[in-house]
Short mmCIF file of C-alpha atoms in Angstrom, two decimals:
data_model
loop_
_atom_site.label_atom_id
_atom_site.label_comp_id
_atom_site.label_asym_id
_atom_site.label_seq_id
_atom_site.Cartn_x
_atom_site.Cartn_y
_atom_site.Cartn_z
CA UNK A 56 9.75 -15.55 -3.73
CA UNK A 57 11.38 -17.52 -0.94
CA UNK A 58 9.77 -20.71 0.35
CA UNK A 59 8.44 -20.52 3.91
CA UNK A 60 11.31 -22.62 5.05
CA UNK A 61 14.00 -20.58 3.33
CA UNK A 62 12.42 -17.43 4.70
CA UNK A 63 12.45 -18.75 8.22
CA UNK A 64 16.04 -19.62 7.79
CA UNK A 65 16.86 -16.12 6.46
CA UNK A 66 14.96 -14.44 9.27
CA UNK A 67 16.76 -16.49 11.93
CA UNK A 68 20.02 -15.49 10.36
CA UNK A 69 19.24 -11.80 10.06
CA UNK A 70 17.61 -11.33 13.49
CA UNK A 71 20.76 -12.81 15.07
CA UNK A 72 22.48 -9.53 14.07
CA UNK A 73 20.23 -7.37 16.29
CA UNK A 74 22.20 -5.84 19.08
CA UNK A 75 25.58 -6.65 17.56
CA UNK A 76 28.18 -3.99 17.01
CA UNK A 77 29.10 -3.81 13.31
CA UNK A 78 32.70 -4.16 14.34
CA UNK A 79 35.19 -2.72 16.84
CA UNK A 80 34.75 1.05 17.54
CA UNK A 81 36.14 2.91 14.51
CA UNK A 82 38.31 6.06 14.86
CA UNK A 83 38.33 8.37 11.93
CA UNK A 84 41.51 8.42 9.90
CA UNK A 85 41.85 12.17 10.30
CA UNK A 86 41.26 14.39 13.29
CA UNK A 87 38.96 17.41 12.77
CA UNK A 88 40.81 19.62 10.42
CA UNK A 89 40.41 22.76 8.35
CA UNK A 90 40.81 21.33 4.84
CA UNK A 91 38.12 18.74 5.31
CA UNK A 92 35.78 21.30 6.80
CA UNK A 93 36.45 23.68 3.92
CA UNK A 94 35.72 20.97 1.35
CA UNK A 95 32.50 20.08 3.06
CA UNK A 96 31.45 23.77 3.26
CA UNK A 97 32.23 24.18 -0.47
CA UNK A 98 30.05 21.19 -1.32
CA UNK A 99 27.18 22.53 0.83
CA UNK A 100 27.50 26.23 -0.11
CA UNK A 101 28.20 26.87 3.54
CA UNK A 102 29.95 30.20 4.20
CA UNK A 103 29.80 30.75 7.98
CA UNK A 104 33.05 32.27 9.34
CA UNK A 105 32.64 29.96 12.41
CA UNK A 106 33.66 27.10 10.18
CA UNK A 107 35.96 28.82 7.68
CA UNK A 108 37.65 31.96 9.03
CA UNK A 109 40.27 31.23 11.72
CA UNK A 110 40.65 34.92 12.62
CA UNK A 111 36.99 35.65 12.94
CA UNK A 112 36.32 32.35 14.65
CA UNK A 113 38.92 33.09 17.31
CA UNK A 114 36.83 36.09 18.42
CA UNK A 115 33.57 34.04 18.47
CA UNK A 116 32.25 32.38 21.63
CA UNK A 117 33.78 29.13 20.37
CA UNK A 118 37.22 30.63 20.48
CA UNK A 119 38.22 29.01 17.20
CA UNK A 120 36.98 27.12 14.18
CA UNK A 121 34.27 24.49 14.79
CA UNK A 122 33.08 21.85 12.40
CA UNK A 123 29.56 21.93 11.04
CA UNK A 124 27.37 19.61 13.17
CA UNK A 125 26.17 17.76 10.11
CA UNK A 126 29.75 16.66 9.45
CA UNK A 127 29.71 14.47 12.56
CA UNK A 128 29.38 11.23 10.57
CA UNK A 129 31.89 12.41 7.87
CA UNK A 130 34.75 12.11 10.37
CA UNK A 131 34.24 8.34 10.61
CA UNK A 132 33.09 7.44 7.13
CA UNK A 133 35.10 4.66 5.48
CA UNK A 134 35.26 6.80 2.31
CA UNK A 135 37.20 5.27 -0.50
CA UNK A 136 36.62 1.62 0.35
CA UNK A 137 32.83 2.20 0.02
CA UNK A 138 33.12 2.39 -3.81
CA UNK A 139 33.86 -1.29 -3.89
CA UNK A 140 30.34 -2.05 -2.69
CA UNK A 141 29.48 -4.77 -0.27
CA UNK A 142 30.60 -7.83 -2.22
CA UNK A 143 33.43 -8.36 0.21
CA UNK A 144 31.79 -7.92 3.60
CA UNK A 145 34.13 -5.92 5.85
CA UNK A 146 31.87 -5.68 8.83
CA UNK A 147 28.68 -7.12 10.37
CA UNK A 148 26.46 -4.58 8.68
CA UNK A 149 27.85 -5.58 5.28
CA UNK A 150 27.42 -9.25 6.14
CA UNK A 151 23.79 -8.60 7.07
CA UNK A 152 23.25 -6.71 3.83
CA UNK A 153 24.91 -9.41 1.80
CA UNK A 154 22.65 -12.16 3.36
CA UNK A 155 19.59 -10.20 2.29
CA UNK A 156 21.05 -9.33 -1.15
CA UNK A 157 21.78 -12.95 -1.84
CA UNK A 158 18.20 -13.85 -0.84
CA UNK A 159 16.81 -11.42 -3.48
CA UNK A 160 16.54 -8.29 -1.27
CA UNK A 161 18.81 -6.42 -3.64
CA UNK A 162 17.52 -2.89 -3.24
CA UNK A 163 18.67 -0.55 -0.54
CA UNK A 164 17.19 2.87 0.32
CA UNK A 165 17.95 5.21 3.16
CA UNK A 166 14.62 6.01 4.84
CA UNK A 167 15.32 8.23 7.83
CA UNK A 168 17.81 9.40 10.34
CA UNK A 169 17.89 10.96 13.76
CA UNK A 170 20.81 12.86 15.28
CA UNK A 171 21.64 14.44 18.54
CA UNK A 172 24.60 16.80 19.18
CA UNK A 173 26.22 17.12 22.59
CA UNK A 174 28.91 19.56 21.52
CA UNK A 175 30.39 21.00 18.40
CA UNK A 176 33.69 19.63 17.16
CA UNK A 177 36.89 21.65 17.25
CA UNK A 178 40.10 21.32 15.30
CA UNK A 179 42.16 18.42 16.56
CA UNK A 180 39.28 16.37 17.98
CA UNK A 181 39.56 12.67 17.16
CA UNK A 182 36.10 11.17 16.57
CA UNK A 183 35.38 7.47 17.28
CA UNK A 184 32.09 5.82 16.30
CA UNK A 185 30.63 2.75 18.00
CA UNK A 186 27.90 1.43 15.71
CA UNK A 187 25.35 -1.14 16.65
CA UNK A 188 22.63 -2.88 14.57
CA UNK A 189 19.82 -1.75 16.77
CA UNK A 190 16.70 -3.12 15.12
CA UNK A 191 15.43 -5.09 12.18
CA UNK A 192 11.72 -4.85 11.44
CA UNK A 193 9.44 -7.70 10.38
CA UNK A 194 9.07 -7.95 6.62
CA UNK A 195 7.02 -4.98 5.35
CA UNK A 196 5.35 -4.28 2.07
CA UNK A 197 6.31 -0.81 0.80
CA UNK A 198 5.95 1.17 -2.39
CA UNK A 199 9.45 0.20 -3.40
CA UNK A 200 8.88 -3.55 -2.72
CA UNK A 201 8.78 -5.94 0.30
CA UNK A 202 11.71 -5.76 2.63
CA UNK A 203 13.22 -5.22 6.08
CA UNK A 204 13.93 -1.94 7.77
CA UNK A 205 17.36 -2.02 9.43
CA UNK A 206 18.25 0.58 12.04
CA UNK A 207 21.85 1.21 13.05
CA UNK A 208 22.86 3.50 15.97
CA UNK A 209 26.25 5.16 16.03
CA UNK A 210 27.52 6.76 19.24
CA UNK A 211 30.26 9.29 18.70
CA UNK A 212 32.95 10.00 21.32
CA UNK A 213 36.02 12.19 21.45
CA UNK A 214 39.65 11.43 22.31
CA UNK A 215 38.73 11.62 26.03
CA UNK A 216 35.81 9.20 25.67
CA UNK A 217 33.30 12.01 26.15
CA UNK A 218 30.13 11.72 24.07
CA UNK A 219 29.86 14.04 21.08
CA UNK A 220 26.41 12.93 19.94
CA UNK A 221 24.65 10.02 18.32
CA UNK A 222 22.89 9.14 15.11
CA UNK A 223 20.45 6.51 14.01
CA UNK A 224 20.15 5.63 10.39
CA UNK A 225 17.50 3.40 8.89
CA UNK A 226 17.54 1.67 5.52
CA UNK A 227 15.06 -0.44 3.68
CA UNK A 228 16.64 -3.56 2.22
CA UNK A 229 14.06 -4.81 -0.26
CA UNK A 230 13.10 -6.94 -3.23
CA UNK A 231 12.51 -4.32 -5.97
CA UNK A 232 8.93 -4.38 -7.31
CA UNK A 233 10.09 -4.51 -10.87
CA UNK A 234 13.22 -6.16 -12.19
CA UNK A 235 15.74 -3.41 -12.47
CA UNK A 236 16.80 -2.74 -16.03
CA UNK A 237 19.26 -0.42 -17.61
CA UNK A 238 17.60 2.92 -18.26
CA UNK A 239 17.58 3.46 -21.97
CA UNK A 240 16.62 6.51 -23.99
CA UNK A 241 16.69 5.21 -27.48
CA UNK A 242 17.63 1.54 -27.91
CA UNK A 243 14.03 0.34 -27.69
CA UNK A 244 14.58 -1.88 -24.65
CA UNK A 245 11.39 -3.67 -23.57
CA UNK A 246 9.33 -1.84 -20.96
CA UNK A 247 8.64 -3.75 -17.78
CA UNK A 248 5.05 -4.90 -17.46
CA UNK A 249 2.88 -2.12 -15.99
CA UNK A 250 2.10 -2.90 -12.37
CA UNK A 251 -1.48 -4.10 -11.93
CA UNK A 252 -3.90 -4.46 -9.00
CA UNK A 253 -3.30 -7.37 -6.60
CA UNK A 254 -5.84 -10.03 -7.51
CA UNK A 255 -8.18 -11.44 -4.87
CA UNK A 256 -7.81 -15.17 -4.01
CA UNK A 257 -10.35 -17.06 -6.06
CA UNK A 258 -11.66 -20.55 -5.48
CA UNK A 259 -14.65 -22.81 -5.79
CA UNK A 260 -16.80 -20.64 -3.52
CA UNK A 261 -16.29 -17.22 -5.06
CA UNK A 262 -14.84 -17.36 -8.55
CA UNK A 263 -18.41 -17.37 -10.03
CA UNK A 264 -18.90 -13.93 -8.45
CA UNK A 265 -15.74 -12.50 -10.11
CA UNK A 266 -16.72 -14.08 -13.43
CA UNK A 267 -20.04 -12.26 -13.21
CA UNK A 268 -18.11 -9.01 -12.78
CA UNK A 269 -16.30 -9.76 -16.00
CA UNK A 270 -19.73 -10.22 -17.56
CA UNK A 271 -20.71 -6.74 -16.31
CA UNK A 272 -22.89 -7.80 -13.33
CA UNK A 273 -22.79 -7.22 -9.54
CA UNK A 274 -24.22 -10.43 -8.17
CA UNK A 275 -25.64 -11.15 -4.68
CA UNK A 276 -25.78 -14.75 -3.46
CA UNK A 277 -29.27 -15.96 -2.34
CA UNK A 278 -29.95 -18.85 -0.02
CA UNK A 279 -31.85 -21.75 -1.69
CA UNK A 280 -33.49 -22.58 1.63
CA UNK A 281 -34.65 -19.29 3.20
CA UNK A 282 -33.89 -16.88 0.33
CA UNK A 283 -31.78 -14.64 2.56
CA UNK A 284 -29.23 -12.59 0.64
CA UNK A 285 -25.57 -12.79 1.62
CA UNK A 286 -22.25 -11.23 0.67
CA UNK A 287 -19.35 -11.94 0.24
CA UNK A 288 -19.97 -15.34 -1.39
CA UNK A 289 -19.67 -18.35 0.86
CA UNK A 290 -20.88 -22.01 0.81
CA UNK A 291 -23.46 -22.02 3.64
CA UNK A 292 -26.34 -19.82 4.69
CA UNK A 293 -25.62 -18.26 8.11
CA UNK A 294 -29.36 -18.06 8.85
CA UNK A 295 -30.69 -21.54 7.99
CA UNK A 296 -27.55 -23.62 7.24
CA UNK A 297 -28.64 -24.50 3.75
CA UNK A 298 -25.86 -25.18 1.24
CA UNK A 299 -28.24 -24.52 -1.69
CA UNK A 300 -27.97 -21.15 -3.38
CA UNK A 301 -28.44 -19.12 -6.48
CA UNK A 302 -27.74 -15.52 -7.23
CA UNK A 303 -29.61 -12.30 -8.01
CA UNK A 304 -28.28 -9.30 -9.88
CA UNK A 305 -27.91 -6.12 -7.84
CA UNK A 306 -29.17 -2.80 -9.05
CA UNK A 307 -25.87 -1.36 -7.76
CA UNK A 308 -27.81 1.32 -5.82
CA UNK A 309 -26.55 1.83 -2.41
CA UNK A 310 -25.54 4.28 0.36
CA UNK A 311 -22.19 4.75 2.01
CA UNK A 312 -21.95 2.96 5.41
CA UNK A 313 -18.37 4.09 6.21
CA UNK A 314 -15.06 4.74 4.45
CA UNK A 315 -11.35 5.49 4.94
CA UNK A 316 -8.97 7.32 2.67
CA UNK A 317 -5.64 5.62 1.96
CA UNK A 318 -2.81 7.94 0.89
CA UNK A 319 0.15 5.84 1.87
CA UNK A 320 1.86 3.48 1.33
CA UNK A 321 1.35 3.79 -2.43
CA UNK A 322 1.43 0.33 -4.00
CA UNK A 323 2.07 0.24 -7.70
CA UNK A 324 -1.01 -0.63 -9.79
CA UNK A 325 -3.44 1.64 -7.84
CA UNK A 326 -4.46 5.27 -8.12
CA UNK A 327 -4.04 7.23 -4.93
CA UNK A 328 -5.65 8.26 -2.72
CA UNK A 329 -7.96 5.30 -2.52
CA UNK A 330 -11.37 5.86 -0.97
CA UNK A 331 -12.04 2.46 0.51
CA UNK A 332 -15.76 2.13 1.20
CA UNK A 333 -18.30 -0.10 2.86
CA UNK A 334 -21.47 0.25 0.82
CA UNK A 335 -24.96 -0.82 1.90
CA UNK A 336 -26.73 -2.04 -1.25
CA UNK A 337 -30.45 -1.42 -1.49
CA UNK A 338 -31.02 -5.18 -1.63
CA UNK A 339 -29.77 -5.33 1.99
CA UNK A 340 -26.18 -6.61 1.88
CA UNK A 341 -22.98 -4.68 2.66
CA UNK A 342 -20.08 -4.70 0.16
CA UNK A 343 -16.45 -3.71 0.43
CA UNK A 344 -15.42 -1.56 -2.52
CA UNK A 345 -13.97 1.80 -3.44
CA UNK A 346 -15.37 5.20 -4.57
CA UNK A 347 -14.19 6.98 -7.61
CA UNK A 348 -15.27 10.10 -9.44
CA UNK A 349 -15.49 12.04 -6.21
CA UNK A 350 -12.99 14.17 -4.34
CA UNK A 351 -12.30 12.51 -1.03
CA UNK A 352 -13.05 15.65 0.85
CA UNK A 353 -16.62 15.54 -0.52
CA UNK A 354 -17.28 11.96 0.65
CA UNK A 355 -19.95 11.73 3.36
CA UNK A 356 -21.34 8.80 5.26
CA UNK A 357 -24.89 8.12 4.00
CA UNK A 358 -24.28 9.57 0.56
CA UNK A 359 -26.12 7.81 -2.30
CA UNK A 360 -23.88 5.68 -4.50
CA UNK A 361 -24.18 3.75 -7.77
CA UNK A 362 -22.10 0.66 -8.38
CA UNK A 363 -20.62 0.10 -11.80
CA UNK A 364 -18.29 -2.57 -13.16
CA UNK A 365 -14.79 -1.15 -13.74
CA UNK A 366 -12.28 -2.95 -16.04
CA UNK A 367 -8.58 -2.62 -15.39
CA UNK A 368 -6.16 -2.35 -18.30
CA UNK A 369 -5.27 -6.00 -17.85
CA UNK A 370 -8.96 -7.06 -18.16
CA UNK A 371 -9.59 -7.60 -14.44
CA UNK A 372 -13.20 -6.49 -13.65
CA UNK A 373 -14.59 -5.38 -10.30
CA UNK A 374 -17.38 -3.16 -8.90
CA UNK A 375 -16.59 0.38 -7.94
CA UNK A 376 -19.01 3.09 -6.73
CA UNK A 377 -19.65 6.61 -7.90
CA UNK A 378 -21.79 9.30 -6.27
CA UNK A 379 -25.43 8.89 -7.32
CA UNK A 380 -27.05 12.16 -8.37
CA UNK A 381 -30.60 10.95 -9.07
CA UNK A 382 -32.98 10.22 -6.23
CA UNK A 383 -35.44 7.98 -8.05
CA UNK B 157 34.83 25.69 25.72
CA UNK B 158 32.86 28.84 25.91
CA UNK B 159 29.11 28.41 25.81
CA UNK B 160 27.70 29.18 22.39
CA UNK B 161 25.74 32.37 22.33
CA UNK B 162 22.13 31.81 21.30
CA UNK B 163 21.23 33.91 18.38
CA UNK B 164 17.49 33.72 18.79
CA UNK B 165 15.44 34.95 21.67
CA UNK B 166 12.76 32.82 23.28
CA UNK B 167 10.36 35.73 23.72
CA UNK B 168 10.70 36.85 20.08
CA UNK B 169 9.52 33.51 18.64
CA UNK B 170 6.04 32.22 18.35
CA UNK B 171 4.35 29.24 16.74
CA UNK B 172 4.18 29.53 12.97
CA UNK B 173 7.27 31.76 12.65
CA UNK B 174 9.47 30.76 9.71
CA UNK B 175 13.18 30.82 9.37
CA UNK B 176 14.71 32.37 6.20
CA UNK B 177 14.55 29.89 3.33
CA UNK B 178 17.66 28.67 1.57
CA UNK B 179 17.84 27.18 -1.91
CA UNK B 180 20.46 24.87 -3.29
CA UNK B 181 20.82 23.74 -6.90
CA UNK B 182 21.84 20.11 -7.17
CA UNK B 183 24.48 19.35 -9.82
CA UNK B 184 26.60 16.32 -10.62
CA UNK B 185 29.73 18.30 -9.76
CA UNK B 186 28.14 19.15 -6.41
CA UNK B 187 27.44 15.43 -5.78
CA UNK B 188 31.07 14.64 -6.50
CA UNK B 189 32.26 17.35 -4.14
CA UNK B 190 29.87 16.06 -1.45
CA UNK B 191 30.95 12.46 -1.95
CA UNK B 192 34.49 13.43 -1.35
CA UNK B 193 33.82 15.78 1.57
CA UNK B 194 31.51 13.44 3.40
CA UNK B 195 33.40 10.22 2.61
CA UNK B 196 30.24 8.65 1.19
CA UNK B 197 31.65 6.99 -1.93
CA UNK B 198 28.66 4.90 -2.80
CA UNK B 199 28.85 4.87 -6.60
CA UNK B 200 25.05 5.38 -7.00
CA UNK B 201 25.77 9.02 -6.07
CA UNK B 202 28.57 9.84 -8.49
CA UNK B 203 28.98 7.16 -11.16
CA UNK B 204 26.32 7.72 -13.80
CA UNK B 205 27.25 4.58 -15.76
CA UNK B 206 26.82 2.33 -12.73
CA UNK B 207 23.66 4.13 -11.59
CA UNK B 208 22.06 3.56 -15.01
CA UNK B 209 23.18 -0.07 -15.00
CA UNK B 210 21.32 -0.45 -11.71
CA UNK B 211 18.11 0.82 -13.37
CA UNK B 212 18.21 4.41 -12.13
CA UNK B 213 17.61 7.36 -14.46
CA UNK B 214 20.84 8.98 -13.25
CA UNK B 215 22.97 9.44 -10.10
CA UNK B 216 20.97 10.83 -7.21
CA UNK B 217 21.73 12.94 -4.14
CA UNK B 218 22.96 11.54 -0.83
CA UNK B 219 20.25 11.52 1.82
CA UNK B 220 22.76 13.11 4.15
CA UNK B 221 23.31 15.90 1.58
CA UNK B 222 19.68 16.80 1.96
CA UNK B 223 20.09 16.69 5.70
CA UNK B 224 23.08 18.97 5.37
CA UNK B 225 21.26 21.59 3.24
CA UNK B 226 18.51 21.79 5.84
CA UNK B 227 21.09 21.70 8.63
CA UNK B 228 22.77 24.69 7.10
CA UNK B 229 19.45 26.64 7.08
CA UNK B 230 18.97 25.62 10.71
CA UNK B 231 22.34 26.77 11.88
CA UNK B 232 22.29 29.95 9.80
CA UNK B 233 19.00 30.80 11.62
CA UNK B 234 19.72 29.55 15.10
CA UNK B 235 23.41 30.35 15.17
CA UNK B 236 26.35 27.95 15.15
CA UNK B 237 26.44 25.73 18.24
CA UNK B 238 22.68 25.85 18.89
CA UNK B 239 21.40 22.88 16.92
CA UNK B 240 20.73 20.13 19.47
CA UNK B 241 18.49 17.57 17.84
CA UNK B 242 17.46 16.86 14.31
CA UNK B 243 15.54 13.98 12.76
CA UNK B 244 14.04 13.50 9.33
CA UNK B 245 12.64 11.06 6.85
CA UNK B 246 14.02 10.79 3.33
CA UNK B 247 10.75 10.97 1.49
CA UNK B 248 12.03 11.14 -2.13
CA UNK B 249 15.31 10.90 -3.87
CA UNK B 250 16.92 14.07 -5.13
CA UNK B 251 18.20 14.40 -8.75
CA UNK B 252 20.73 16.61 -10.47
CA UNK B 253 18.97 19.65 -12.02
CA UNK B 254 16.63 20.08 -9.08
CA UNK B 255 16.56 23.24 -7.02
CA UNK B 256 16.00 22.37 -3.38
CA UNK B 257 14.43 24.86 -0.92
CA UNK B 258 14.25 24.70 2.80
CA UNK B 259 11.27 25.45 5.06
CA UNK B 260 11.57 25.73 8.84
CA UNK B 261 8.49 26.53 10.88
CA UNK B 262 8.37 27.00 14.68
CA UNK B 263 6.02 24.48 16.30
CA UNK B 264 6.66 24.98 19.99
CA UNK B 265 8.76 26.39 22.83
CA UNK B 266 9.86 24.83 26.07
CA UNK B 267 12.10 25.48 29.12
CA UNK B 268 14.20 22.42 29.87
CA UNK B 269 16.92 21.71 32.44
CA UNK B 270 19.52 22.47 29.78
CA UNK B 271 17.87 25.76 28.86
CA UNK B 272 15.31 27.32 26.55
CA UNK B 273 14.45 25.30 23.48
CA UNK B 274 12.44 25.89 20.32
CA UNK B 275 11.11 23.01 18.22
CA UNK B 276 10.57 23.33 14.49
CA UNK B 277 9.18 21.34 11.64
CA UNK B 278 11.64 21.15 8.70
CA UNK B 279 11.04 20.26 5.06
CA UNK B 280 13.10 20.29 1.93
CA UNK B 281 11.21 20.56 -1.37
CA UNK B 282 12.21 20.75 -5.02
CA UNK B 283 11.02 23.45 -7.45
CA UNK B 284 7.70 21.59 -7.99
CA UNK B 285 6.95 21.40 -4.24
CA UNK B 286 7.77 17.68 -4.04
CA UNK B 287 8.91 16.98 -0.45
CA UNK B 288 12.33 15.34 -0.35
CA UNK B 289 12.99 15.44 3.34
CA UNK B 290 10.62 16.03 6.27
CA UNK B 291 11.33 16.08 9.97
CA UNK B 292 11.81 18.02 13.19
CA UNK B 293 14.63 19.76 14.97
CA UNK B 294 15.30 21.40 18.30
CA UNK B 295 17.52 24.53 18.71
CA UNK B 296 18.79 26.35 21.79
CA UNK B 297 17.64 29.93 22.30
CA UNK B 298 18.28 32.69 24.85
#
C-alpha cells in the first residue's frame, strides 16, 4: 500500500490529467473501405447486404455500402502499435496509465461504454477522433481490487468536420486483490491464500469482546456503576459516566430490528448476498451482525433470531444470527 | 444521404416485446479475426502465452466484441441506420468456448423532435445465463 503522502502525490498527478486531450486529434490511417468492413463482418458473423453487397446496397435507402455503426471506433484504433503495451507512453492516456501502473495499480479492466451515432459511415469517409480524459473517480474498492475509474470521451468527425457520433469508455485501473500468478494446470504452483473476511479494528477497549467470541461467547458490557448494559464495547457508561465495567454473557436470543441485503460489490472472502442485520438482543442491547441459514426473501423485520458463534476458515470468530424456530 | 427507412413501426411495438435472439460462439480464431478487424491488438485478447503469464486462465473476448454482437442483433432488428444510442456495462469477461446469446426487450416508446424512438434493455449472456454485458439502446422507428 502507498503511504498517505505518496498517495496524495499520485492523486495530484493523476487528477491533473482530467480535461486533457490524450493528444492531437487522430485521423484514421484508412478511409472507410470495403475490405475492412468485410473483415469486421466476418469476425462478427454479420451478413447484412447493406454492409457487404455493393449492388444490393446501391438500391437501399443508403444508396451504397455503409459501415456497421459498431465499427466507429475501429476506424481510428492505433492497431498494431497496441501490441507493444503501454511501456513507452505514446499519449496522455498511456502516461496516466503508466503512472498508476508504476504505483501498483497494475490491473486494467474495461467497465462500460456509451455511444451515440449521428450518421452511418459511407465508403470514403475519413474519421477523426478527438479524445479527452473526461473524469477520474476517487479511489474505489471493487471486487477486482481498489482502483480508479477513468473515463475517456472520443468525439468522431468526418472529413468536413461534421460530427459522426461520440463514445465514452470507462476502465478500472486497480491494484489486483491477489498477486497475479501464472495459471498452471499441473506444475503444482502454490495457490494464493484464500481471501478472508476483513478484520475489525481491535484495541484496548474492544479486543476482549472479540476474544470472548473466539471462546464461543457473545458478551455484553455492563456498567460497574449503574449496571446498564451497552454495546458495542466502549470505555465509559453513557448513562452514569462510570469507567468501571464487567460483562455478562448473552443468551443470543433476539429479534430483527432492521436489515439490508448486499448483493454488490462482491468482495472476496464473503458469501453473497449478505443479509446485514441490526438485532435487538433480549437483554436490551442492539447488535450489528448478519443473518445466515435463511433465504433473504424470507427475512422479515421482527422475526425471532438466535445468535451463534461462527468460525471462519482462518479461525476468526464472530456472532451470526439464524432464524429461531422455538418460541420458548 | 437518403434517410434510412425505419424497419419497425411505432404502433406495432409494446413494452415487453422482444427482438429475435442471436447467438455467437466465441473461439480463439474469432478473437484473432476481431483483433485484426477492430484494430484492438491488446495481447490479452489473442496471445495465450502472455495472457497466462498475466495470471489469466486464457485469452478473453474484447469488451467491444460483446458490444458488437449485441449491436448486430439491434441493427438486424431495427434495420441498418436506425441505431441511435447504445450504452452498456461489461459485467463479466467472455472466454473462448462460450456461446453468447442476445436479449433485447422493449422498455418504452417516445416521440422526440428527431422522430419516433423505442428504448430497449439489452443483455448478452453465456450458455449458463451469466450476464456478460447489460445496457440500454435507442432505435428509430416509423
